[in-house]
PDB file of C-alpha atoms in Angstrom:
ATOM      1  CA  UNK E 263     -83.163 -16.074 -18.190  1.00 95.00           C
ATOM      2  CA  UNK E 264     -81.776 -19.361 -17.053  1.00 97.00           C
ATOM      3  CA  UNK E 265     -82.814 -20.621 -13.289  1.00 97.00           C
ATOM      4  CA  UNK E 266     -80.220 -23.069 -12.090  1.00 98.00           C
ATOM      5  CA  UNK E 267     -80.456 -24.195  -8.214  1.00 98.00           C
ATOM      6  CA  UNK E 268     -76.835 -25.472  -6.346  1.00 98.00           C
ATOM      7  CA  UNK E 269     -76.817 -29.272  -4.809  1.00 98.00           C
ATOM      8  CA  UNK E 270     -73.516 -29.301  -2.546  1.00 98.00           C
ATOM      9  CA  UNK E 271     -72.720 -32.783  -2.886  1.00 98.00           C
ATOM     10  CA  UNK E 272     -73.268 -33.798   0.845  1.00 98.00           C
ATOM     11  CA  UNK E 273     -74.775 -37.110  -0.023  1.00 98.00           C
ATOM     12  CA  UNK E 274     -74.544 -40.344  -2.131  1.00 98.00           C
ATOM     13  CA  UNK E 275     -73.361 -39.956  -5.948  1.00 98.00           C
ATOM     14  CA  UNK E 276     -77.273 -41.969  -6.530  1.00 97.00           C
ATOM     15  CA  UNK E 277     -79.223 -39.671  -4.233  1.00 98.00           C
ATOM     16  CA  UNK E 278     -77.294 -36.732  -5.964  1.00 98.00           C
ATOM     17  CA  UNK E 279     -78.598 -38.067  -9.484  1.00 98.00           C
ATOM     18  CA  UNK E 280     -82.455 -38.847  -7.835  1.00 98.00           C
ATOM     19  CA  UNK E 281     -82.060 -34.447  -7.093  1.00 98.00           C
ATOM     20  CA  UNK E 282     -80.855 -33.365 -10.188  1.00 98.00           C
ATOM     21  CA  UNK E 283     -83.172 -35.564 -11.639  1.00 98.00           C
ATOM     22  CA  UNK E 284     -85.847 -33.402  -9.600  1.00 98.00           C
ATOM     23  CA  UNK E 285     -84.142 -30.503 -10.138  1.00 98.00           C
ATOM     24  CA  UNK E 286     -84.466 -31.164 -14.475  1.00 98.00           C
ATOM     25  CA  UNK E 287     -88.136 -32.618 -13.821  1.00 97.00           C
ATOM     26  CA  UNK E 288     -89.609 -29.198 -12.245  1.00 97.00           C
ATOM     27  CA  UNK E 289     -88.456 -27.097 -14.861  1.00 96.00           C
ATOM     28  CA  UNK E 290     -84.374 -25.968 -13.466  1.00 97.00           C
ATOM     29  CA  UNK E 291     -82.070 -24.913 -16.708  1.00 98.00           C
ATOM     30  CA  UNK E 292     -79.147 -25.975 -15.048  1.00 98.00           C
ATOM     31  CA  UNK E 293     -77.695 -27.807 -11.776  1.00 98.00           C
ATOM     32  CA  UNK E 294     -74.684 -26.931 -10.260  1.00 98.00           C
ATOM     33  CA  UNK E 295     -72.234 -28.746  -7.974  1.00 98.00           C
ATOM     34  CA  UNK E 296     -69.769 -27.335  -6.303  1.00 98.00           C
ATOM     35  CA  UNK E 297     -65.887 -28.635  -5.380  1.00 98.00           C
ATOM     36  CA  UNK E 298     -64.426 -28.523  -2.235  1.00 97.00           C
ATOM     37  CA  UNK E 299     -62.939 -32.291  -0.952  1.00 96.00           C
ATOM     38  CA  UNK E 300     -62.334 -31.200   2.636  1.00 93.00           C
ATOM     39  CA  UNK E 301     -66.618 -30.588   3.023  1.00 97.00           C
ATOM     40  CA  UNK E 302     -68.449 -33.318   0.210  1.00 98.00           C
ATOM     41  CA  UNK E 303     -67.951 -35.829  -2.322  1.00 98.00           C
ATOM     42  CA  UNK E 304     -66.085 -35.929  -5.225  1.00 98.00           C
ATOM     43  CA  UNK E 305     -67.368 -33.556  -7.556  1.00 98.00           C
ATOM     44  CA  UNK E 306     -66.530 -34.653 -10.935  1.00 98.00           C
ATOM     45  CA  UNK E 307     -68.004 -38.069  -9.591  1.00 98.00           C
ATOM     46  CA  UNK E 308     -71.058 -36.566  -8.234  1.00 98.00           C
ATOM     47  CA  UNK E 309     -71.785 -34.939 -12.291  1.00 98.00           C
ATOM     48  CA  UNK E 310     -70.954 -38.426 -14.147  1.00 98.00           C
ATOM     49  CA  UNK E 311     -73.866 -40.143 -12.077  1.00 98.00           C
ATOM     50  CA  UNK E 312     -75.904 -36.603 -12.694  1.00 98.00           C
ATOM     51  CA  UNK E 313     -75.358 -36.686 -16.507  1.00 98.00           C
ATOM     52  CA  UNK E 314     -76.603 -40.328 -16.510  1.00 98.00           C
ATOM     53  CA  UNK E 315     -79.717 -39.542 -14.762  1.00 98.00           C
ATOM     54  CA  UNK E 316     -80.600 -36.648 -16.249  1.00 98.00           C
ATOM     55  CA  UNK E 317     -81.409 -35.765 -20.488  1.00 98.00           C
ATOM     56  CA  UNK E 318     -82.070 -32.194 -20.649  1.00 98.00           C
ATOM     57  CA  UNK E 319     -80.904 -29.860 -17.870  1.00 98.00           C
ATOM     58  CA  UNK E 320     -77.282 -28.129 -18.397  1.00 98.00           C
ATOM     59  CA  UNK E 321     -74.486 -29.713 -15.556  1.00 98.00           C
ATOM     60  CA  UNK E 322     -72.364 -27.329 -14.121  1.00 98.00           C
ATOM     61  CA  UNK E 323     -69.662 -27.234 -11.421  1.00 98.00           C
ATOM     62  CA  UNK E 324     -69.738 -24.073  -9.100  1.00 98.00           C
ATOM     63  CA  UNK E 325     -66.817 -24.305  -8.784  1.00 97.00           C
ATOM     64  CA  UNK E 326     -63.700 -25.972  -8.964  1.00 98.00           C
ATOM     65  CA  UNK E 327     -60.271 -24.654  -8.237  1.00 97.00           C
ATOM     66  CA  UNK E 328     -56.913 -24.718 -10.342  1.00 97.00           C
ATOM     67  CA  UNK E 329     -55.240 -25.074  -7.605  1.00 96.00           C
ATOM     68  CA  UNK E 330     -56.222 -28.668  -5.606  1.00 96.00           C
ATOM     69  CA  UNK E 331     -56.657 -29.738  -9.317  1.00 96.00           C
ATOM     70  CA  UNK E 332     -53.576 -29.212 -11.864  1.00 96.00           C
ATOM     71  CA  UNK E 333     -55.448 -27.137 -14.860  1.00 96.00           C
ATOM     72  CA  UNK E 334     -54.930 -30.429 -16.874  1.00 97.00           C
ATOM     73  CA  UNK E 335     -56.574 -32.323 -13.976  1.00 97.00           C
ATOM     74  CA  UNK E 336     -59.551 -30.162 -14.303  1.00 98.00           C
ATOM     75  CA  UNK E 337     -59.294 -30.736 -17.825  1.00 98.00           C
ATOM     76  CA  UNK E 338     -59.646 -34.270 -18.374  1.00 98.00           C
ATOM     77  CA  UNK E 339     -62.557 -34.196 -15.783  1.00 98.00           C
ATOM     78  CA  UNK E 340     -64.301 -31.964 -17.618  1.00 98.00           C
ATOM     79  CA  UNK E 341     -63.947 -33.585 -20.158  1.00 98.00           C
ATOM     80  CA  UNK E 342     -65.013 -36.885 -18.945  1.00 98.00           C
ATOM     81  CA  UNK E 343     -68.078 -35.223 -17.800  1.00 98.00           C
ATOM     82  CA  UNK E 344     -68.760 -33.616 -21.240  1.00 98.00           C
ATOM     83  CA  UNK E 345     -68.856 -37.166 -22.647  1.00 98.00           C
ATOM     84  CA  UNK E 346     -71.486 -38.245 -20.889  1.00 98.00           C
ATOM     85  CA  UNK E 347     -73.814 -34.931 -21.333  1.00 98.00           C
ATOM     86  CA  UNK E 348     -72.914 -33.517 -24.192  1.00 97.00           C
ATOM     87  CA  UNK E 349     -73.793 -30.272 -25.074  1.00 97.00           C
ATOM     88  CA  UNK E 350     -75.130 -29.325 -21.628  1.00 98.00           C
ATOM     89  CA  UNK E 351     -72.302 -29.269 -19.302  1.00 98.00           C
ATOM     90  CA  UNK E 352     -69.770 -25.497 -18.349  1.00 98.00           C
ATOM     91  CA  UNK E 353     -67.146 -25.618 -16.745  1.00 98.00           C
ATOM     92  CA  UNK E 354     -67.120 -23.061 -13.704  1.00 98.00           C
ATOM     93  CA  UNK E 355     -63.836 -22.202 -12.378  1.00 98.00           C
ATOM     94  CA  UNK E 356     -62.864 -19.720  -9.004  1.00 97.00           C
ATOM     95  CA  UNK E 357     -59.937 -19.311  -6.743  1.00 96.00           C
ATOM     96  CA  UNK E 358     -60.279 -22.139  -4.140  1.00 93.00           C
ATOM     97  CA  UNK E 359     -61.207 -20.493  -0.989  1.00 88.00           C
ATOM     98  CA  UNK E 360     -62.884 -23.808   0.616  1.00 91.00           C
ATOM     99  CA  UNK E 361     -61.180 -25.996  -1.287  1.00 93.00           C
ATOM    100  CA  UNK E 362     -57.703 -24.426  -0.423  1.00 92.00           C
ATOM    101  CA  UNK E 363     -57.743 -22.185   2.576  1.00 88.00           C
ATOM    102  CA  UNK E 364     -58.288 -25.950   5.251  1.00 87.00           C
ATOM    103  CA  UNK E 365     -55.534 -27.619   4.380  1.00 91.00           C
ATOM    104  CA  UNK E 366     -52.654 -24.706   4.460  1.00 92.00           C
ATOM    105  CA  UNK E 367     -52.697 -23.379   0.697  1.00 94.00           C
ATOM    106  CA  UNK E 368     -53.461 -20.425  -0.549  1.00 94.00           C
ATOM    107  CA  UNK E 369     -56.436 -19.504  -3.576  1.00 95.00           C
ATOM    108  CA  UNK E 370     -55.540 -18.865  -6.895  1.00 97.00           C
ATOM    109  CA  UNK E 371     -54.003 -14.976  -7.595  1.00 97.00           C
ATOM    110  CA  UNK E 372     -55.388 -13.446 -10.867  1.00 98.00           C
ATOM    111  CA  UNK E 373     -52.289 -13.888 -12.773  1.00 98.00           C
ATOM    112  CA  UNK E 374     -52.391 -17.587 -11.674  1.00 97.00           C
ATOM    113  CA  UNK E 375     -56.371 -17.875 -12.693  1.00 98.00           C
ATOM    114  CA  UNK E 376     -55.815 -16.047 -15.669  1.00 98.00           C
ATOM    115  CA  UNK E 377     -52.986 -18.634 -16.792  1.00 98.00           C
ATOM    116  CA  UNK E 378     -55.084 -21.508 -15.660  1.00 97.00           C
ATOM    117  CA  UNK E 379     -58.328 -20.390 -18.074  1.00 97.00           C
ATOM    118  CA  UNK E 380     -56.320 -19.422 -20.792  1.00 97.00           C
ATOM    119  CA  UNK E 381     -55.077 -23.515 -19.819  1.00 97.00           C
ATOM    120  CA  UNK E 382     -57.675 -24.766 -19.987  1.00 97.00           C
ATOM    121  CA  UNK E 383     -59.863 -23.024 -22.696  1.00 94.00           C
ATOM    122  CA  UNK E 384     -56.718 -24.786 -25.053  1.00 94.00           C
ATOM    123  CA  UNK E 385     -57.397 -28.273 -23.088  1.00 96.00           C
ATOM    124  CA  UNK E 386     -60.874 -28.701 -23.304  1.00 94.00           C
ATOM    125  CA  UNK E 387     -62.008 -27.479 -26.497  1.00 92.00           C
ATOM    126  CA  UNK E 388     -66.296 -27.527 -27.029  1.00 92.00           C
ATOM    127  CA  UNK E 389     -66.454 -26.774 -22.854  1.00 97.00           C
ATOM    128  CA  UNK E 390     -67.769 -23.474 -21.990  1.00 98.00           C
ATOM    129  CA  UNK E 391     -65.862 -22.177 -18.997  1.00 98.00           C
ATOM    130  CA  UNK E 392     -67.021 -19.792 -16.390  1.00 98.00           C
ATOM    131  CA  UNK E 393     -65.244 -18.052 -14.453  1.00 98.00           C
ATOM    132  CA  UNK E 394     -66.618 -17.294 -10.770  1.00 98.00           C
ATOM    133  CA  UNK E 395     -65.235 -14.127  -9.768  1.00 97.00           C
ATOM    134  CA  UNK E 396     -66.510 -11.244  -6.944  1.00 94.00           C
ATOM    135  CA  UNK E 397     -63.638  -8.866  -7.553  1.00 94.00           C
ATOM    136  CA  UNK E 398     -62.788  -6.459 -10.366  1.00 96.00           C
ATOM    137  CA  UNK E 399     -59.672  -8.061 -11.109  1.00 97.00           C
ATOM    138  CA  UNK E 400     -60.687 -11.113 -10.969  1.00 97.00           C
ATOM    139  CA  UNK E 401     -64.001 -10.055 -13.111  1.00 98.00           C
ATOM    140  CA  UNK E 402     -61.686  -9.036 -15.961  1.00 98.00           C
ATOM    141  CA  UNK E 403     -60.676 -11.856 -16.643  1.00 98.00           C
ATOM    142  CA  UNK E 404     -63.802 -13.623 -16.586  1.00 98.00           C
ATOM    143  CA  UNK E 405     -64.501 -10.771 -19.493  1.00 97.00           C
ATOM    144  CA  UNK E 406     -61.168 -11.410 -21.359  1.00 97.00           C
ATOM    145  CA  UNK E 407     -61.375 -15.374 -21.084  1.00 97.00           C
ATOM    146  CA  UNK E 408     -64.926 -16.695 -20.501  1.00 97.00           C
ATOM    147  CA  UNK E 409     -67.369 -18.323 -22.385  1.00 97.00           C
ATOM    148  CA  UNK E 410     -69.392 -16.918 -19.023  1.00 98.00           C
ATOM    149  CA  UNK E 411     -69.100 -15.253 -15.945  1.00 98.00           C
ATOM    150  CA  UNK E 412     -70.594 -16.365 -12.106  1.00 98.00           C
ATOM    151  CA  UNK E 413     -70.915 -13.058  -9.953  1.00 98.00           C
ATOM    152  CA  UNK E 414     -70.340 -14.226  -6.180  1.00 96.00           C
ATOM    153  CA  UNK E 415     -71.525 -10.914  -4.499  1.00 91.00           C
ATOM    154  CA  UNK E 416     -75.079 -11.334  -4.189  1.00 97.00           C
ATOM    155  CA  UNK E 417     -78.206 -10.163  -6.242  1.00 98.00           C
ATOM    156  CA  UNK E 418     -77.565  -5.875  -5.230  1.00 97.00           C
ATOM    157  CA  UNK E 419     -78.255  -4.577  -7.698  1.00 97.00           C
ATOM    158  CA  UNK E 420     -75.360  -1.656  -7.376  1.00 96.00           C
ATOM    159  CA  UNK E 421     -72.922  -4.417  -7.231  1.00 96.00           C
ATOM    160  CA  UNK E 422     -74.281  -6.108 -10.419  1.00 98.00           C
ATOM    161  CA  UNK E 423     -74.406  -2.960 -12.458  1.00 97.00           C
ATOM    162  CA  UNK E 424     -70.741  -2.028 -11.131  1.00 97.00           C
ATOM    163  CA  UNK E 425     -69.965  -6.376 -12.303  1.00 97.00           C
ATOM    164  CA  UNK E 426     -71.127  -6.099 -15.486  1.00 97.00           C
ATOM    165  CA  UNK E 427     -70.031  -3.041 -16.200  1.00 97.00           C
ATOM    166  CA  UNK E 428     -66.199  -4.298 -15.420  1.00 97.00           C
ATOM    167  CA  UNK E 429     -66.765  -7.565 -17.059  1.00 97.00           C
ATOM    168  CA  UNK E 430     -68.597  -5.397 -20.299  1.00 96.00           C
ATOM    169  CA  UNK E 431     -64.823  -3.138 -20.351  1.00 96.00           C
ATOM    170  CA  UNK E 432     -63.106  -6.627 -21.305  1.00 96.00           C
ATOM    171  CA  UNK E 433     -64.992  -8.771 -23.575  1.00 93.00           C
ATOM    172  CA  UNK E 434     -68.467 -10.012 -23.994  1.00 90.00           C
ATOM    173  CA  UNK E 435     -68.723 -13.001 -22.816  1.00 94.00           C
ATOM    174  CA  UNK E 436     -71.724 -15.267 -23.798  1.00 94.00           C
ATOM    175  CA  UNK E 437     -73.302 -15.169 -20.068  1.00 98.00           C
ATOM    176  CA  UNK E 438     -73.511 -13.840 -16.554  1.00 98.00           C
ATOM    177  CA  UNK E 439     -74.965 -15.474 -14.016  1.00 98.00           C
ATOM    178  CA  UNK E 440     -75.804 -14.002 -10.706  1.00 98.00           C
ATOM    179  CA  UNK E 441     -75.443 -16.523  -7.524  1.00 98.00           C
ATOM    180  CA  UNK E 442     -77.528 -15.315  -4.599  1.00 98.00           C
ATOM    181  CA  UNK E 443     -79.015 -16.893  -1.503  1.00 98.00           C
ATOM    182  CA  UNK E 444     -82.794 -17.794  -1.785  1.00 98.00           C
ATOM    183  CA  UNK E 445     -85.531 -18.745   0.061  1.00 97.00           C
ATOM    184  CA  UNK E 446     -89.201 -18.722  -1.046  1.00 96.00           C
ATOM    185  CA  UNK E 447     -91.023 -17.367   2.647  1.00 97.00           C
ATOM    186  CA  UNK E 448     -93.535 -14.538   3.524  1.00 96.00           C
ATOM    187  CA  UNK E 449     -92.126 -14.136   7.062  1.00 97.00           C
ATOM    188  CA  UNK E 450     -88.630 -12.240   5.961  1.00 97.00           C
ATOM    189  CA  UNK E 451     -88.357 -11.112   9.400  1.00 96.00           C
ATOM    190  CA  UNK E 452     -88.398 -14.365  10.489  1.00 97.00           C
ATOM    191  CA  UNK E 453     -86.074 -16.131   8.086  1.00 98.00           C
ATOM    192  CA  UNK E 454     -83.452 -13.648   7.292  1.00 98.00           C
ATOM    193  CA  UNK E 455     -82.136 -14.300  10.634  1.00 98.00           C
ATOM    194  CA  UNK E 456     -80.723 -17.131   9.107  1.00 98.00           C
ATOM    195  CA  UNK E 457     -78.397 -15.240   6.728  1.00 98.00           C
ATOM    196  CA  UNK E 458     -76.328 -14.089  10.188  1.00 98.00           C
ATOM    197  CA  UNK E 459     -73.765 -16.086   9.122  1.00 98.00           C
ATOM    198  CA  UNK E 460     -73.547 -15.269   5.498  1.00 98.00           C
ATOM    199  CA  UNK E 461     -73.111 -12.086   6.274  1.00 98.00           C
ATOM    200  CA  UNK E 462     -70.606 -12.166   8.475  1.00 98.00           C
ATOM    201  CA  UNK E 463     -68.487 -14.625   6.086  1.00 97.00           C
ATOM    202  CA  UNK E 464     -68.968 -11.747   3.409  1.00 97.00           C
ATOM    203  CA  UNK E 465     -67.842  -8.838   5.243  1.00 97.00           C
ATOM    204  CA  UNK E 466     -65.260 -11.464   6.640  1.00 94.00           C
ATOM    205  CA  UNK E 467     -63.752 -11.926   3.081  1.00 91.00           C
ATOM    206  CA  UNK E 468     -63.316  -8.134   2.077  1.00 92.00           C
ATOM    207  CA  UNK E 469     -67.140  -7.186   0.999  1.00 95.00           C
ATOM    208  CA  UNK E 470     -67.145  -4.697   4.276  1.00 96.00           C
ATOM    209  CA  UNK E 471     -67.569  -1.893   2.121  1.00 95.00           C
ATOM    210  CA  UNK E 472     -69.954  -3.192  -0.397  1.00 96.00           C
ATOM    211  CA  UNK E 473     -72.031  -3.807   2.793  1.00 97.00           C
ATOM    212  CA  UNK E 474     -71.581  -0.626   4.218  1.00 97.00           C
ATOM    213  CA  UNK E 475     -73.035   1.242   0.660  1.00 95.00           C
ATOM    214  CA  UNK E 476     -76.181  -0.917   1.751  1.00 96.00           C
ATOM    215  CA  UNK E 477     -76.183   0.344   5.491  1.00 96.00           C
ATOM    216  CA  UNK E 478     -74.732  -2.385   6.937  1.00 98.00           C
ATOM    217  CA  UNK E 479     -72.054  -1.611   8.952  1.00 96.00           C
ATOM    218  CA  UNK E 480     -70.547  -4.809  10.368  1.00 95.00           C
ATOM    219  CA  UNK E 481     -67.099  -5.922  11.724  1.00 94.00           C
ATOM    220  CA  UNK E 482     -65.810  -9.358  11.573  1.00 97.00           C
ATOM    221  CA  UNK E 483     -62.853 -10.451  13.348  1.00 96.00           C
ATOM    222  CA  UNK E 484     -60.646 -13.100  10.237  1.00 92.00           C
ATOM    223  CA  UNK E 485     -60.805 -15.689  12.145  1.00 93.00           C
ATOM    224  CA  UNK E 486     -63.789 -17.213  14.389  1.00 97.00           C
ATOM    225  CA  UNK E 487     -63.152 -20.273  16.050  1.00 96.00           C
ATOM    226  CA  UNK E 488     -66.006 -21.505  17.384  1.00 96.00           C
ATOM    227  CA  UNK E 489     -67.604 -21.856  13.775  1.00 97.00           C
ATOM    228  CA  UNK E 490     -66.414 -24.293  12.126  1.00 95.00           C
ATOM    229  CA  UNK E 491     -64.943 -24.524   9.772  1.00 95.00           C
ATOM    230  CA  UNK E 492     -65.755 -21.869   8.769  1.00 95.00           C
ATOM    231  CA  UNK E 493     -68.477 -19.177   8.393  1.00 97.00           C
ATOM    232  CA  UNK E 494     -70.114 -20.454   5.099  1.00 96.00           C
ATOM    233  CA  UNK E 495     -70.092 -23.877   5.966  1.00 97.00           C
ATOM    234  CA  UNK E 496     -70.417 -23.807   9.471  1.00 97.00           C
ATOM    235  CA  UNK E 497     -71.284 -28.012  10.203  1.00 96.00           C
ATOM    236  CA  UNK E 498     -73.910 -26.137  13.404  1.00 98.00           C
ATOM    237  CA  UNK E 499     -75.367 -23.847  11.354  1.00 98.00           C
ATOM    238  CA  UNK E 500     -77.952 -22.499  14.261  1.00 98.00           C
ATOM    239  CA  UNK E 501     -75.339 -22.011  16.461  1.00 98.00           C
ATOM    240  CA  UNK E 502     -73.212 -20.325  13.892  1.00 98.00           C
ATOM    241  CA  UNK E 503     -75.977 -18.073  13.853  1.00 98.00           C
ATOM    242  CA  UNK E 504     -75.750 -17.434  17.748  1.00 98.00           C
ATOM    243  CA  UNK E 505     -72.138 -16.484  17.131  1.00 98.00           C
ATOM    244  CA  UNK E 506     -72.806 -13.939  14.414  1.00 98.00           C
ATOM    245  CA  UNK E 507     -75.406 -12.097  16.561  1.00 98.00           C
ATOM    246  CA  UNK E 508     -72.516 -10.625  18.376  1.00 97.00           C
ATOM    247  CA  UNK E 509     -72.008  -8.733  14.625  1.00 98.00           C
ATOM    248  CA  UNK E 510     -74.653  -9.058  12.582  1.00 98.00           C
ATOM    249  CA  UNK E 511     -78.048  -7.929  14.239  1.00 98.00           C
ATOM    250  CA  UNK E 512     -81.133  -9.049  13.352  1.00 98.00           C
ATOM    251  CA  UNK E 513     -82.326  -5.713  11.156  1.00 98.00           C
ATOM    252  CA  UNK E 514     -78.768  -6.236   9.764  1.00 98.00           C
ATOM    253  CA  UNK E 515     -80.017  -9.689   8.575  1.00 98.00           C
ATOM    254  CA  UNK E 516     -83.480  -8.163   7.162  1.00 98.00           C
ATOM    255  CA  UNK E 517     -81.357  -5.019   5.362  1.00 98.00           C
ATOM    256  CA  UNK E 518     -79.000  -8.351   3.527  1.00 98.00           C
ATOM    257  CA  UNK E 519     -81.956 -10.114   2.735  1.00 98.00           C
ATOM    258  CA  UNK E 520     -83.413  -7.732   0.886  1.00 97.00           C
ATOM    259  CA  UNK E 521     -80.310  -5.662  -0.843  1.00 98.00           C
ATOM    260  CA  UNK E 522     -78.049  -9.212  -1.315  1.00 98.00           C
ATOM    261  CA  UNK E 523     -80.099 -12.185  -1.825  1.00 98.00           C
ATOM    262  CA  UNK E 524     -83.827 -13.603  -3.524  1.00 98.00           C
ATOM    263  CA  UNK E 525     -85.591 -13.645  -0.003  1.00 98.00           C
ATOM    264  CA  UNK E 526     -89.240 -13.542  -0.165  1.00 96.00           C
ATOM    265  CA  UNK E 527     -92.762 -15.107  -2.311  1.00 94.00           C
ATOM    266  CA  UNK E 528     -92.435 -16.745  -5.165  1.00 92.00           C
ATOM    267  CA  UNK E 529     -93.727 -13.948  -7.133  1.00 91.00           C
ATOM    268  CA  UNK E 530     -91.296 -11.393  -5.827  1.00 95.00           C
ATOM    269  CA  UNK E 531     -88.383 -14.393  -6.036  1.00 96.00           C
ATOM    270  CA  UNK E 532     -89.666 -14.161  -9.924  1.00 94.00           C
ATOM    271  CA  UNK E 533     -90.222 -10.200 -10.198  1.00 96.00           C
ATOM    272  CA  UNK E 534     -86.376 -10.223  -8.341  1.00 97.00           C
ATOM    273  CA  UNK E 535     -85.409 -12.062 -11.127  1.00 97.00           C
ATOM    274  CA  UNK E 536     -87.354  -9.766 -14.068  1.00 97.00           C
ATOM    275  CA  UNK E 537     -85.364  -7.498 -12.671  1.00 98.00           C
ATOM    276  CA  UNK E 538     -81.672  -8.785 -12.920  1.00 98.00           C
ATOM    277  CA  UNK E 539     -82.285  -9.963 -16.681  1.00 98.00           C
ATOM    278  CA  UNK E 540     -83.075  -6.046 -17.594  1.00 98.00           C
ATOM    279  CA  UNK E 541     -80.011  -5.610 -16.190  1.00 97.00           C
ATOM    280  CA  UNK E 542     -78.640  -7.809 -18.805  1.00 97.00           C
ATOM    281  CA  UNK E 543     -78.015 -11.144 -16.448  1.00 98.00           C
ATOM    282  CA  UNK E 544     -78.374 -14.053 -18.234  1.00 98.00           C
ATOM    283  CA  UNK E 545     -78.966 -16.771 -15.451  1.00 98.00           C
ATOM    284  CA  UNK E 546     -79.468 -17.241 -11.531  1.00 98.00           C
ATOM    285  CA  UNK E 547     -77.832 -19.727  -9.921  1.00 98.00           C
ATOM    286  CA  UNK E 548     -79.985 -20.525  -6.697  1.00 98.00           C
ATOM    287  CA  UNK E 549     -78.486 -21.323  -3.243  1.00 97.00           C
ATOM    288  CA  UNK E 550     -80.228 -22.017   0.397  1.00 98.00           C
ATOM    289  CA  UNK E 551     -78.925 -22.166   3.660  1.00 97.00           C
ATOM    290  CA  UNK E 552     -76.682 -24.414   4.874  1.00 92.00           C
ATOM    291  CA  UNK E 553     -74.118 -26.902   3.015  1.00 96.00           C
ATOM    292  CA  UNK E 554     -75.326 -30.727   4.233  1.00 98.00           C
ATOM    293  CA  UNK E 555     -78.695 -30.697   2.947  1.00 98.00           C
ATOM    294  CA  UNK E 556     -79.855 -30.446  -0.116  1.00 98.00           C
ATOM    295  CA  UNK E 557     -82.462 -27.954  -0.930  1.00 98.00           C
ATOM    296  CA  UNK E 558     -85.853 -30.315  -1.270  1.00 97.00           C
ATOM    297  CA  UNK E 559     -87.469 -27.940  -0.099  1.00 96.00           C
ATOM    298  CA  UNK E 560     -86.256 -24.608  -2.018  1.00 97.00           C
ATOM    299  CA  UNK E 561     -86.596 -26.928  -5.324  1.00 97.00           C
ATOM    300  CA  UNK E 562     -90.093 -27.500  -4.775  1.00 96.00           C
ATOM    301  CA  UNK E 563     -91.462 -23.889  -3.824  1.00 94.00           C
ATOM    302  CA  UNK E 564     -89.627 -22.175  -7.045  1.00 93.00           C
ATOM    303  CA  UNK E 565     -90.941 -25.265  -9.413  1.00 87.00           C
ATOM    304  CA  UNK E 566     -94.212 -23.765  -9.247  1.00 78.00           C
ATOM    305  CA  UNK E 567     -92.930 -20.431 -10.399  1.00 80.00           C
ATOM    306  CA  UNK E 568     -90.948 -22.578 -13.075  1.00 82.00           C
ATOM    307  CA  UNK E 569     -93.480 -24.364 -14.515  1.00 73.00           C
TER     308      UNK E 569
END
């Protein structure tokens, strides 16, 4: 199984390149950079710098979009990074979300995503295209047109099984990557509390049914103006945790950590990843809580397992 780490481009490009090199040295297989112009520095500039600083690790967008960037623009950027990192660049594409909503645009529809991915396939020969999705319609696009699929509903076994079935019914992409929040900890009850905004954001974005199926019954308003810019990318995470405590209890957070995230000791996390691999998952995309720091602690903790 490929083990990847998400590095939000929250620091200057040279520091991001150093972090990518450290991930490579620690044994990670993939480094994924998210693309959201209202939150961070430019993803493709960051990837280009990381390409020049690394030699083995695969680099990818997780994910870019086809709303703020026209498919032809994305294709040109992808080809440029791929030249700097031959055979080790992946183009992860999604509907937009944090890139489009803050500037008053809407996320791609399924039809628009399908058309955009098809255009990318024509314009980026040799660059693998991975489709990020959670719902069945967009998962179907990934199965039909993607070289890979990035599952965005966490590490919940029932959801992963359902997503794999949907993807498999529409094609056989070479890779299926599960994106999940991760923390190495020996005190789950203490550290799960920080996941409250993540759980609340999932409920807010249409995941309330999946949460309820796991025994987490939460109702979150469509807008939470007390948290900026949004729940998943809160600038003040501690404040977001307190706000979300109105809907997500401590017990809910613990259940969310156990069902949807990869939280636990390094050995427990390795066992969970092995279980996902047995289901047919080929990789994981691990991310830490928070959008404006780099996951140095997570990288170092997991590096001991990867070594």
